[in-house]
Amino acid sequence: MDKFVIEGGHKLRGTVRVSGAKNAALPLFAATILIPEPITFLNVPDVADIRTMAQLLRDLGAKVHRIEKGVWRIDTSTISETVAPYDVVKRMRASIYVLGPLIVRFGKARVSLPGGCAFGPRPVDFHIRGLKLMQADIKVEHGYIVAQAERLRSASIAFDKKSVGATAHLMMAASLADGKVTIENAALEPEVVTLAEFLKLAGAKISGEGTDELVIEGVDALKSPGEFEVIPDRIEAGTYAVAAYMTGGEVTITDLCIEHLRTVLEKLREAGSEFEMDKNSRSLSILPRNSEIKPLDIFTSPFPGFPTDMQAQFMAMLAIADGTSVIREGIYPDRFKHAFELTRLGADIKVDDGIAVVKGVKELTGAPVMASDLRASAALVLAGLVARGTTVVDRIYHLDRGYEDFELKLAALGAHIKRVS
Ligand code: EPZ
């Protein structure tokens, strides 16, 4: 099992390029099931979750090839299977995205129910209810979602709370339904908007993407748009911005989309960070820190609010702020496992009922810690960058799911970090 060994106390300097967004590429890969023609994706990140989704599509019978770094070619015309087995789904809950497309394409599907994860239950009831409203016949047995439908039909779906996955999944399925599907209280995340753009290039009739109400007029078939570029990863970009500011360094982050980071940058500015953005908002330069990090109040909420996927990284930064911060998790109240690992590095954090109170300390000191989920791992690495002495972060496989070349990109910025097996 790989670990990172980090020697803290080195400011980050230089330039880092943001990779494509894992959370945009995963639904895009699943959407190819709707289009039985070759499609090439550009700017795909080389991360474990992408390889898992690629393997799932291959197991279904699709031809999936990594042409070169960032370039994948998928042809689902050869798919013959309609089962997504437990051993794949338990590794990556985004596997659920293949359920709707398989029902639409083949009239039936069996997809294992995803388990929970480190930060609590991750139900898929919105996904199932939406498909049922579109007249799919669905039952859950022996840990599998067993679905069948002649054809999905018109429906009006309303979520009681915003769900990225359910919005993306049901929008895909509705693209080939017979009639009109409306989704109220839809998610506004850029990863959902770019999926809508892809489906529209393929001939889908979708309106309202990026607003609370999505309207999808089903069509009879979709055609390959040829190739499609994955948007930059806003969470990876935010992670490097926090790392730069925490270490007091000077880092330029390129190939990002500033529009997707407004709330994160607003919070970083509130913490005292100064940065420059170039005119066409493709790069961001974090300037050297010349004062203490200011404490913050953070409340995570759906896009365009402060993203839950940046909460752990900000907690690592606030652990050494000059004052007390309060972090409320509005999405996953249990997403605080990293807090207990950070206290091993000397942080002063109290967690209770979805709220973390972070009292800034003068310095952190290195220690062995354990990652529990993708963003918690990143937070522990960031803390290791500023902790005095050596920090060893174990269970790095969590981090490899969603960060491409993380230790290489950090080392190129001057961090003393290396991977040991
Ligand atoms: C996506 O997960 C992301 N994953 C997560 O990022 C991210 O944390 C999350 O959105 C929130 O932004 C991918 O895109 C692959 P949700 P998803 O459905 O779609 C509840 C990372 O770090 N809910 O928006 O699973 C749910 O429990 C990962 O890259 C239901 O109750 O999240 C949560 O409280 C971690 N029933 C809320 O909705 C459902 O059927 C939002 O979840 C679905 C969701």
Tab-separated table of C-alpha atoms and ligand atoms in Angstrom:
chain	number	residue	atom	x	y	z
A	1	MET	CA	0.000	0.000	0.000
A	2	ASP	CA	1.517	3.331	-1.078
A	3	LYS	CA	2.309	6.144	1.347
A	4	PHE	CA	3.492	9.730	0.920
A	5	VAL	CA	6.464	10.874	2.999
A	6	ILE	CA	6.455	14.663	3.328
A	7	GLU	CA	9.002	16.971	4.914
A	8	GLY	CA	7.220	20.222	5.797
A	9	GLY	CA	8.371	23.832	5.747
A	10	HIS	CA	8.987	24.440	2.029
A	11	LYS	CA	7.120	27.219	0.187
A	12	LEU	CA	5.574	26.178	-3.135
A	13	ARG	CA	6.822	28.118	-6.143
A	14	GLY	CA	6.269	27.772	-9.859
A	15	THR	CA	3.510	26.770	-12.254
A	16	VAL	CA	1.115	23.834	-12.167
A	17	ARG	CA	-1.356	22.724	-14.861
A	18	VAL	CA	-4.828	21.591	-13.840
A	19	SER	CA	-5.982	18.263	-15.298
A	20	GLY	CA	-9.439	17.412	-16.609
A	21	ALA	CA	-12.262	16.939	-14.095
A	22	LYS	CA	-12.821	13.344	-12.939
A	23	ASN	CA	-16.379	14.222	-11.910
A	24	ALA	CA	-17.114	15.508	-15.416
A	25	ALA	CA	-15.431	12.603	-17.256
A	26	LEU	CA	-17.235	9.849	-15.312
A	27	PRO	CA	-20.790	10.724	-16.464
A	28	LEU	CA	-19.457	11.481	-19.968
A	29	PHE	CA	-17.962	7.986	-20.184
A	30	ALA	CA	-21.251	6.453	-19.013
A	31	ALA	CA	-23.229	8.552	-21.531
A	32	THR	CA	-21.387	6.811	-24.408
A	33	ILE	CA	-23.708	3.841	-23.772
A	34	LEU	CA	-26.466	6.009	-25.276
A	35	ILE	CA	-24.460	6.504	-28.505
A	36	PRO	CA	-23.392	3.291	-30.332
A	37	GLU	CA	-20.641	5.068	-32.307
A	38	PRO	CA	-16.972	5.914	-31.603
A	39	ILE	CA	-16.318	9.007	-29.472
A	40	THR	CA	-12.957	10.522	-28.497
A	41	PHE	CA	-12.587	12.418	-25.201
A	42	LEU	CA	-9.755	14.921	-24.681
A	43	ASN	CA	-8.223	16.195	-21.423
A	44	VAL	CA	-9.281	13.074	-19.492
A	45	PRO	CA	-7.387	12.832	-16.163
A	46	ASP	CA	-5.188	9.780	-15.562
A	47	VAL	CA	-6.794	8.752	-12.243
A	48	ALA	CA	-8.004	5.447	-10.802
A	49	ASP	CA	-11.728	6.241	-11.062
A	50	ILE	CA	-11.404	6.794	-14.821
A	51	ARG	CA	-9.633	3.442	-15.195
A	52	THR	CA	-12.402	1.805	-13.140
A	53	MET	CA	-15.143	3.290	-15.343
A	54	ALA	CA	-13.192	2.271	-18.465
A	55	GLN	CA	-12.962	-1.308	-17.153
A	56	LEU	CA	-16.686	-1.352	-16.368
A	57	LEU	CA	-17.485	-0.310	-19.951
A	58	ARG	CA	-15.079	-2.985	-21.261
A	59	ASP	CA	-16.757	-5.598	-19.020
A	60	LEU	CA	-20.061	-4.599	-20.645
A	61	GLY	CA	-18.460	-5.272	-24.051
A	62	ALA	CA	-17.471	-1.790	-25.220
A	63	LYS	CA	-14.161	-1.019	-26.946
A	64	VAL	CA	-12.302	1.473	-24.707
A	65	HIS	CA	-8.754	2.622	-25.493
A	66	ARG	CA	-6.439	5.143	-23.896
A	67	ILE	CA	-4.869	6.558	-27.096
A	68	GLU	CA	-2.315	8.731	-25.266
A	69	LYS	CA	-2.191	10.816	-22.061
A	70	GLY	CA	-5.541	12.564	-21.735
A	71	VAL	CA	-7.058	11.020	-24.900
A	72	TRP	CA	-9.565	8.151	-24.688
A	73	ARG	CA	-11.567	6.583	-27.541
A	74	ILE	CA	-14.790	4.750	-26.647
A	75	ASP	CA	-17.024	2.680	-28.943
A	76	THR	CA	-20.040	1.128	-27.220
A	77	SER	CA	-21.553	-0.357	-30.403
A	78	THR	CA	-20.220	-3.752	-29.260
A	79	ILE	CA	-21.847	-3.737	-25.793
A	80	SER	CA	-23.702	-7.014	-25.056
A	81	GLU	CA	-23.789	-7.173	-21.254
A	82	THR	CA	-26.198	-5.267	-18.993
A	83	VAL	CA	-24.836	-6.080	-15.516
A	84	ALA	CA	-22.586	-3.829	-13.374
A	85	PRO	CA	-21.202	-6.187	-10.705
A	86	TYR	CA	-20.761	-5.464	-6.988
A	87	ASP	CA	-16.942	-5.654	-7.047
A	88	VAL	CA	-16.834	-2.704	-9.465
A	89	VAL	CA	-19.665	-0.620	-7.964
A	90	LYS	CA	-18.298	-0.963	-4.408
A	91	ARG	CA	-15.041	0.600	-5.630
A	92	MET	CA	-16.744	3.509	-7.343
A	93	ARG	CA	-20.306	4.638	-6.686
A	94	ALA	CA	-20.348	6.630	-9.942
A	95	SER	CA	-20.875	3.226	-11.610
A	96	ILE	CA	-24.582	3.887	-10.978
A	97	TYR	CA	-24.436	6.215	-13.991
A	98	VAL	CA	-24.567	3.204	-16.348
A	99	LEU	CA	-27.979	2.064	-15.053
A	100	GLY	CA	-30.202	4.515	-16.959
A	101	PRO	CA	-28.257	4.309	-20.243
A	102	LEU	CA	-28.354	0.482	-20.146
A	103	ILE	CA	-32.135	0.491	-19.549
A	104	VAL	CA	-32.616	2.930	-22.450
A	105	ARG	CA	-30.330	1.010	-24.824
A	106	PHE	CA	-31.241	-2.585	-23.938
A	107	GLY	CA	-34.562	-2.364	-22.069
A	108	LYS	CA	-32.997	-3.894	-18.943
A	109	ALA	CA	-30.087	-3.641	-16.496
A	110	ARG	CA	-28.764	-5.009	-13.228
A	111	VAL	CA	-26.510	-2.668	-11.268
A	112	SER	CA	-25.235	-3.396	-7.780
A	113	LEU	CA	-26.319	-0.968	-5.085
A	114	PRO	CA	-23.301	1.167	-4.132
A	115	GLY	CA	-22.264	0.905	-0.496
A	116	GLY	CA	-21.686	3.857	1.813
A	117	CYS	CA	-18.351	5.617	2.005
A	118	ALA	CA	-16.050	7.139	4.632
A	119	PHE	CA	-18.303	10.122	5.174
A	120	GLY	CA	-21.581	8.384	5.681
A	121	PRO	CA	-24.454	6.888	3.686
A	122	ARG	CA	-24.551	7.672	-0.015
A	123	PRO	CA	-28.126	6.691	-0.968
A	124	VAL	CA	-29.330	6.435	-4.558
A	125	ASP	CA	-33.052	6.730	-3.839
A	126	PHE	CA	-33.381	9.865	-6.015
A	127	HIS	CA	-31.918	7.922	-8.955
A	128	ILE	CA	-34.333	5.010	-8.483
A	129	ARG	CA	-37.407	7.182	-7.903
A	130	GLY	CA	-36.634	9.226	-11.043
A	131	LEU	CA	-36.364	6.111	-13.205
A	132	LYS	CA	-39.612	4.762	-11.718
A	133	LEU	CA	-41.346	8.059	-12.558
A	134	MET	CA	-40.142	7.498	-16.148
A	135	GLN	CA	-42.016	4.153	-16.043
A	136	ALA	CA	-39.038	1.862	-15.469
A	137	ASP	CA	-39.950	-1.285	-13.559
A	138	ILE	CA	-37.372	-1.391	-10.751
A	139	LYS	CA	-36.848	-3.693	-7.802
A	140	VAL	CA	-33.946	-4.162	-5.409
A	141	GLU	CA	-32.950	-7.715	-4.639
A	142	HIS	CA	-29.794	-9.465	-3.409
A	143	GLY	CA	-28.006	-6.075	-3.320
A	144	TYR	CA	-28.768	-5.320	-6.965
A	145	ILE	CA	-31.000	-2.768	-8.639
A	146	VAL	CA	-32.900	-4.862	-11.203
A	147	ALA	CA	-34.569	-2.657	-13.834
A	148	GLN	CA	-36.452	-3.060	-17.093
A	149	ALA	CA	-38.498	-0.819	-19.371
A	150	GLU	CA	-39.878	-1.009	-22.900
A	151	ARG	CA	-39.081	2.666	-23.193
A	152	LEU	CA	-38.758	5.462	-20.599
A	153	ARG	CA	-41.642	7.899	-20.694
A	154	SER	CA	-42.558	11.524	-19.891
A	155	ALA	CA	-42.265	12.478	-16.239
A	156	SER	CA	-41.917	15.441	-13.969
A	157	ILE	CA	-39.282	14.837	-11.313
A	158	ALA	CA	-38.596	17.092	-8.316
A	159	PHE	CA	-35.673	16.563	-5.921
A	160	ASP	CA	-36.148	17.621	-2.307
A	161	LYS	CA	-32.441	18.420	-2.266
A	162	LYS	CA	-29.932	18.967	-5.027
A	163	SER	CA	-28.069	15.899	-6.247
A	164	VAL	CA	-25.214	16.065	-8.787
A	165	GLY	CA	-25.344	12.354	-9.544
A	166	ALA	CA	-29.100	11.989	-9.778
A	167	THR	CA	-29.404	15.071	-12.017
A	168	ALA	CA	-26.665	13.846	-14.379
A	169	HIS	CA	-27.922	10.259	-14.408
A	170	LEU	CA	-31.604	11.069	-15.036
A	171	MET	CA	-30.753	13.713	-17.663
A	172	MET	CA	-28.838	11.046	-19.602
A	173	ALA	CA	-31.713	8.546	-19.369
A	174	ALA	CA	-34.332	11.160	-20.315
A	175	SER	CA	-32.403	12.104	-23.490
A	176	LEU	CA	-33.818	9.015	-25.273
A	177	ALA	CA	-37.165	8.810	-23.459
A	178	ASP	CA	-40.484	8.983	-25.313
A	179	GLY	CA	-41.742	12.466	-24.421
A	180	LYS	CA	-40.744	15.299	-22.125
A	181	VAL	CA	-39.012	14.956	-18.741
A	182	THR	CA	-38.660	17.918	-16.387
A	183	ILE	CA	-36.308	17.908	-13.414
A	184	GLU	CA	-37.057	20.488	-10.687
A	185	ASN	CA	-34.360	21.500	-8.187
A	186	ALA	CA	-31.703	20.185	-10.583
A	187	ALA	CA	-27.996	20.471	-9.674
A	188	LEU	CA	-26.133	23.421	-11.239
A	189	GLU	CA	-22.592	22.029	-11.001
A	190	PRO	CA	-20.338	22.652	-14.057
A	191	GLU	CA	-19.994	18.870	-14.398
A	192	VAL	CA	-23.760	18.641	-15.018
A	193	VAL	CA	-23.777	21.597	-17.433
A	194	THR	CA	-20.940	20.161	-19.535
A	195	LEU	CA	-22.730	16.789	-19.702
A	196	ALA	CA	-25.815	18.612	-21.064
A	197	GLU	CA	-23.593	20.334	-23.646
A	198	PHE	CA	-22.166	16.969	-24.718
A	199	LEU	CA	-25.625	15.375	-25.026
A	200	LYS	CA	-26.895	18.365	-27.045
A	201	LEU	CA	-23.933	18.053	-29.432
A	202	ALA	CA	-25.098	14.435	-29.849
A	203	GLY	CA	-28.603	15.613	-30.743
A	204	ALA	CA	-30.372	15.621	-27.369
A	205	LYS	CA	-33.005	18.295	-26.764
A	206	ILE	CA	-32.131	19.762	-23.347
A	207	SER	CA	-32.817	23.224	-21.926
A	208	GLY	CA	-32.305	24.837	-18.529
A	209	GLU	CA	-28.886	23.361	-17.780
A	210	GLY	CA	-27.226	25.501	-15.104
A	211	THR	CA	-30.622	26.473	-13.696
A	212	ASP	CA	-32.945	24.820	-11.139
A	213	GLU	CA	-35.207	23.433	-13.842
A	214	LEU	CA	-34.041	21.061	-16.580
A	215	VAL	CA	-36.328	20.199	-19.502
A	216	ILE	CA	-35.426	17.211	-21.697
A	217	GLU	CA	-37.438	16.363	-24.844
A	218	GLY	CA	-36.604	12.733	-25.622
A	219	VAL	CA	-35.348	11.926	-29.142
A	220	ASP	CA	-35.154	8.589	-30.966
A	221	ALA	CA	-31.373	8.374	-31.315
A	222	LEU	CA	-28.165	10.256	-30.538
A	223	LYS	CA	-25.152	10.617	-32.840
A	224	SER	CA	-21.492	10.800	-31.902
A	225	PRO	CA	-20.186	14.393	-31.797
A	226	GLY	CA	-16.794	12.942	-32.800
A	227	GLU	CA	-14.690	14.336	-29.986
A	228	PHE	CA	-15.302	16.270	-26.758
A	229	GLU	CA	-12.988	18.008	-24.286
A	230	VAL	CA	-13.355	17.423	-20.531
A	231	ILE	CA	-13.566	20.656	-18.476
A	232	PRO	CA	-10.762	21.490	-15.987
A	233	ASP	CA	-11.004	20.046	-12.477
A	234	ARG	CA	-12.160	22.927	-10.253
A	235	ILE	CA	-11.462	20.954	-7.055
A	236	GLU	CA	-7.908	20.086	-8.101
A	237	ALA	CA	-7.373	23.766	-8.967
A	238	GLY	CA	-8.774	24.843	-5.580
A	239	THR	CA	-6.556	22.311	-3.827
A	240	TYR	CA	-3.391	23.811	-5.375
A	241	ALA	CA	-4.560	27.356	-4.596
A	242	VAL	CA	-4.968	26.456	-0.896
A	243	ALA	CA	-1.610	24.628	-0.880
A	244	ALA	CA	0.121	27.680	-2.343
A	245	TYR	CA	-1.451	30.083	0.138
A	246	MET	CA	-0.884	27.842	3.193
A	247	THR	CA	2.830	27.437	2.442
A	248	GLY	CA	3.220	31.185	1.749
A	249	GLY	CA	4.536	30.462	-1.732
A	250	GLU	CA	3.882	31.948	-5.161
A	251	VAL	CA	2.171	29.601	-7.618
A	252	THR	CA	0.522	30.057	-11.011
A	253	ILE	CA	-2.237	27.561	-11.732
A	254	THR	CA	-2.986	27.206	-15.475
A	255	ASP	CA	-5.726	25.709	-17.670
A	256	LEU	CA	-8.410	26.256	-15.082
A	257	CYS	CA	-11.841	27.891	-15.385
A	258	ILE	CA	-12.092	30.782	-12.916
A	259	GLU	CA	-15.873	30.877	-13.367
A	260	HIS	CA	-16.089	27.485	-11.602
A	261	LEU	CA	-14.133	28.721	-8.570
A	262	ARG	CA	-15.841	32.008	-7.648
A	263	THR	CA	-16.967	31.010	-4.115
A	264	VAL	CA	-13.716	29.192	-3.330
A	265	LEU	CA	-11.643	32.211	-4.412
A	266	GLU	CA	-13.920	34.551	-2.440
A	267	LYS	CA	-13.250	32.499	0.704
A	268	LEU	CA	-9.527	32.368	-0.018
A	269	ARG	CA	-9.500	36.161	-0.379
A	270	GLU	CA	-11.401	36.443	2.933
A	271	ALA	CA	-8.613	34.337	4.519
A	272	GLY	CA	-6.157	37.018	3.343
A	273	SER	CA	-4.889	35.532	0.081
A	274	GLU	CA	-3.981	37.903	-2.765
A	275	PHE	CA	-4.041	36.592	-6.297
A	276	GLU	CA	-4.081	37.714	-9.932
A	277	MET	CA	-6.229	36.281	-12.724
A	278	ASP	CA	-5.349	36.718	-16.364
A	279	LYS	CA	-7.841	38.289	-18.757
A	280	ASN	CA	-9.268	35.177	-20.337
A	281	SER	CA	-9.514	33.617	-16.855
A	282	ARG	CA	-7.522	30.531	-17.735
A	283	SER	CA	-4.847	31.051	-15.082
A	284	LEU	CA	-4.603	32.177	-11.464
A	285	SER	CA	-1.480	33.355	-9.639
A	286	ILE	CA	-1.440	33.078	-5.847
A	287	LEU	CA	0.878	35.801	-4.446
A	288	PRO	CA	3.208	35.297	-1.458
A	289	ARG	CA	1.525	35.489	1.946
A	290	ASN	CA	2.819	38.332	4.106
A	291	SER	CA	0.516	37.969	7.128
A	292	GLU	CA	-1.271	35.342	9.195
A	293	ILE	CA	-4.059	33.290	7.613
A	294	LYS	CA	-7.384	34.806	8.722
A	295	PRO	CA	-10.036	32.519	10.276
A	296	LEU	CA	-13.275	31.852	8.341
A	297	ASP	CA	-16.870	30.721	8.724
A	298	ILE	CA	-17.617	28.136	6.017
A	299	PHE	CA	-20.943	26.516	5.155
A	300	THR	CA	-20.791	23.924	2.368
A	301	SER	CA	-23.710	23.867	-0.073
A	302	PRO	CA	-24.509	22.893	-3.667
A	303	PHE	CA	-22.997	24.908	-6.576
A	304	PRO	CA	-22.594	27.856	-6.754
A	305	GLY	CA	-22.148	27.647	-2.957
A	306	PHE	CA	-18.920	26.593	-1.234
A	307	PRO	CA	-18.184	23.030	-2.435
A	308	THR	CA	-18.104	20.200	0.100
A	309	ASP	CA	-15.162	18.796	-1.896
A	310	MET	CA	-13.041	21.775	-0.777
A	311	GLN	CA	-14.012	21.571	2.920
A	312	ALA	CA	-11.184	19.277	4.052
A	313	GLN	CA	-8.504	21.309	2.251
A	314	PHE	CA	-9.731	24.555	3.841
A	315	MET	CA	-9.796	22.882	7.272
A	316	ALA	CA	-6.101	22.024	6.870
A	317	MET	CA	-5.389	25.678	6.074
A	318	LEU	CA	-7.537	26.992	8.956
A	319	ALA	CA	-5.723	24.692	11.401
A	320	ILE	CA	-2.870	27.256	11.327
A	321	ALA	CA	-5.028	30.405	10.989
A	322	ASP	CA	-4.779	33.308	13.419
A	323	GLY	CA	-8.085	32.686	15.213
A	324	THR	CA	-11.047	30.347	15.415
A	325	SER	CA	-13.024	29.140	12.370
A	326	VAL	CA	-16.387	27.389	12.128
A	327	ILE	CA	-17.085	24.891	9.325
A	328	ARG	CA	-20.647	23.645	8.774
A	329	GLU	CA	-21.137	20.673	6.422
A	330	GLY	CA	-24.431	21.272	4.643
A	331	ILE	CA	-24.046	18.249	2.347
A	332	TYR	CA	-22.334	15.411	4.276
A	333	PRO	CA	-22.557	16.060	8.068
A	334	ASP	CA	-20.111	13.185	8.750
A	335	ARG	CA	-17.425	14.409	6.344
A	336	PHE	CA	-14.920	15.247	9.106
A	337	LYS	CA	-12.709	12.133	9.416
A	338	HIS	CA	-9.728	14.288	8.392
A	339	ALA	CA	-10.280	16.450	11.513
A	340	PHE	CA	-9.195	13.616	13.788
A	341	GLU	CA	-6.103	12.936	11.690
A	342	LEU	CA	-5.257	16.652	11.654
A	343	THR	CA	-5.343	16.706	15.465
A	344	ARG	CA	-2.554	14.079	15.348
A	345	LEU	CA	-0.497	16.802	13.627
A	346	GLY	CA	-1.304	19.218	16.465
A	347	ALA	CA	-4.457	20.869	15.128
A	348	ASP	CA	-7.109	21.965	17.654
A	349	ILE	CA	-10.463	20.913	16.141
A	350	LYS	CA	-13.742	19.996	17.826
A	351	VAL	CA	-16.397	18.237	15.736
A	352	ASP	CA	-20.052	17.914	16.728
A	353	ASP	CA	-23.241	17.308	14.745
A	354	GLY	CA	-22.016	18.438	11.319
A	355	ILE	CA	-20.039	21.415	12.654
A	356	ALA	CA	-16.259	21.661	13.147
A	357	VAL	CA	-14.716	24.404	15.317
A	358	VAL	CA	-11.086	24.930	14.270
A	359	LYS	CA	-8.890	26.889	16.695
A	360	GLY	CA	-5.781	27.999	14.805
A	361	VAL	CA	-2.464	26.894	16.305
A	362	LYS	CA	0.987	28.390	15.750
A	363	GLU	CA	2.367	25.338	14.000
A	364	LEU	CA	1.662	21.710	13.150
A	365	THR	CA	4.208	18.952	13.743
A	366	GLY	CA	4.742	15.951	11.463
A	367	ALA	CA	3.321	12.507	12.337
A	368	PRO	CA	2.026	9.348	10.621
A	369	VAL	CA	-1.639	9.858	9.540
A	370	MET	CA	-4.190	7.867	7.542
A	371	ALA	CA	-6.322	8.980	4.599
A	372	SER	CA	-10.011	8.061	4.663
A	373	ASP	CA	-11.386	9.534	1.445
A	374	LEU	CA	-10.245	11.439	-1.619
A	375	ARG	CA	-10.376	14.998	-0.296
A	376	ALA	CA	-9.363	14.050	3.268
A	377	SER	CA	-6.160	12.605	1.775
A	378	ALA	CA	-5.457	15.905	0.018
A	379	ALA	CA	-6.047	17.810	3.268
A	380	LEU	CA	-3.532	15.627	5.135
A	381	VAL	CA	-0.917	16.174	2.422
A	382	LEU	CA	-1.487	19.940	2.582
A	383	ALA	CA	-1.071	19.868	6.369
A	384	GLY	CA	2.141	17.857	5.918
A	385	LEU	CA	3.505	20.596	3.640
A	386	VAL	CA	3.447	23.093	6.535
A	387	ALA	CA	4.011	20.750	9.514
A	388	ARG	CA	7.446	20.878	11.137
A	389	GLY	CA	9.251	17.602	10.490
A	390	THR	CA	8.076	14.522	8.616
A	391	THR	CA	4.479	13.486	7.919
A	392	VAL	CA	3.630	10.071	6.495
A	393	VAL	CA	0.188	9.817	4.843
A	394	ASP	CA	-0.975	6.214	4.522
A	395	ARG	CA	-3.718	4.711	2.260
A	396	ILE	CA	-2.843	7.003	-0.615
A	397	TYR	CA	-5.006	4.883	-2.938
A	398	HIS	CA	-7.861	7.182	-1.864
A	399	LEU	CA	-5.974	10.128	-3.346
A	400	ASP	CA	-5.033	8.290	-6.537
A	401	ARG	CA	-8.755	8.012	-7.317
A	402	GLY	CA	-9.052	11.686	-8.169
A	403	TYR	CA	-5.695	13.522	-8.309
A	404	GLU	CA	-3.439	13.009	-11.322
A	405	ASP	CA	0.310	12.890	-10.465
A	406	PHE	CA	-0.354	14.694	-7.165
A	407	GLU	CA	3.075	14.170	-5.583
A	408	LEU	CA	4.854	14.860	-8.906
A	409	LYS	CA	3.028	18.149	-9.401
A	410	LEU	CA	3.726	19.186	-5.783
A	411	ALA	CA	7.401	18.149	-5.989
A	412	ALA	CA	7.723	20.207	-9.189
A	413	LEU	CA	6.542	23.174	-7.099
A	414	GLY	CA	9.270	22.560	-4.517
A	415	ALA	CA	7.454	20.365	-2.017
A	416	HIS	CA	9.586	17.664	-0.354
A	417	ILE	CA	7.214	14.762	-0.976
A	418	LYS	CA	7.799	11.251	-2.230
A	419	ARG	CA	5.733	8.113	-2.747
A	420	VAL	CA	6.931	4.958	-1.006
A	421	SER	CA	5.333	1.541	-1.374
B	1	EPZ	C1	-20.940	14.065	-6.383
B	1	EPZ	O1	-21.326	12.939	-5.624
B	1	EPZ	C2	-19.413	14.034	-6.418
B	1	EPZ	N1	-18.969	12.774	-7.033
B	1	EPZ	C3	-18.860	14.145	-4.999
B	1	EPZ	O2	-17.454	14.269	-5.104
B	1	EPZ	C4	-19.382	15.416	-4.349
B	1	EPZ	O3	-18.939	15.453	-3.020
B	1	EPZ	C5	-20.912	15.421	-4.396
B	1	EPZ	O4	-21.362	15.288	-5.767
B	1	EPZ	C6	-21.502	16.718	-3.839
B	1	EPZ	O5	-21.032	17.799	-4.600
B	1	EPZ	C7	-19.007	12.654	-8.379
B	1	EPZ	O6	-19.388	13.572	-9.097
B	1	EPZ	C8	-18.540	11.345	-8.929
B	1	EPZ	P1	-24.955	14.127	-4.589
B	1	EPZ	P2	-22.891	12.487	-5.625
B	1	EPZ	O7	-25.888	13.158	-5.226
B	1	EPZ	O8	-23.474	12.751	-6.967
B	1	EPZ	C9	-27.972	13.036	-1.071
B	1	EPZ	C10	-15.247	13.705	-4.803
B	1	EPZ	O9	-14.601	14.084	-3.831
B	1	EPZ	N2	-28.560	12.062	-2.006
B	1	EPZ	O10	-24.871	15.529	-5.132
B	1	EPZ	O11	-22.958	11.130	-5.072
B	1	EPZ	C11	-26.557	12.665	-0.660
B	1	EPZ	O12	-26.588	11.756	0.425
B	1	EPZ	C12	-16.648	13.184	-4.617
B	1	EPZ	O13	-14.868	13.785	-5.993
B	1	EPZ	C13	-29.679	11.350	-1.606
B	1	EPZ	O14	-30.179	11.500	-0.490
B	1	EPZ	O15	-23.495	13.515	-4.564
B	1	EPZ	C14	-25.978	14.005	-0.271
B	1	EPZ	O16	-26.380	14.348	1.045
B	1	EPZ	C15	-16.903	12.837	-3.175
B	1	EPZ	N3	-30.228	10.450	-2.476
B	1	EPZ	C16	-26.663	14.983	-1.235
B	1	EPZ	O17	-27.809	14.299	-1.746
B	1	EPZ	C17	-29.706	10.242	-3.743
B	1	EPZ	O18	-30.267	9.420	-4.509
B	1	EPZ	C18	-25.777	15.379	-2.420
B	1	EPZ	O19	-25.292	14.190	-3.007
B	1	EPZ	C19	-28.555	10.991	-4.127
B	1	EPZ	C20	-28.002	11.892	-3.251
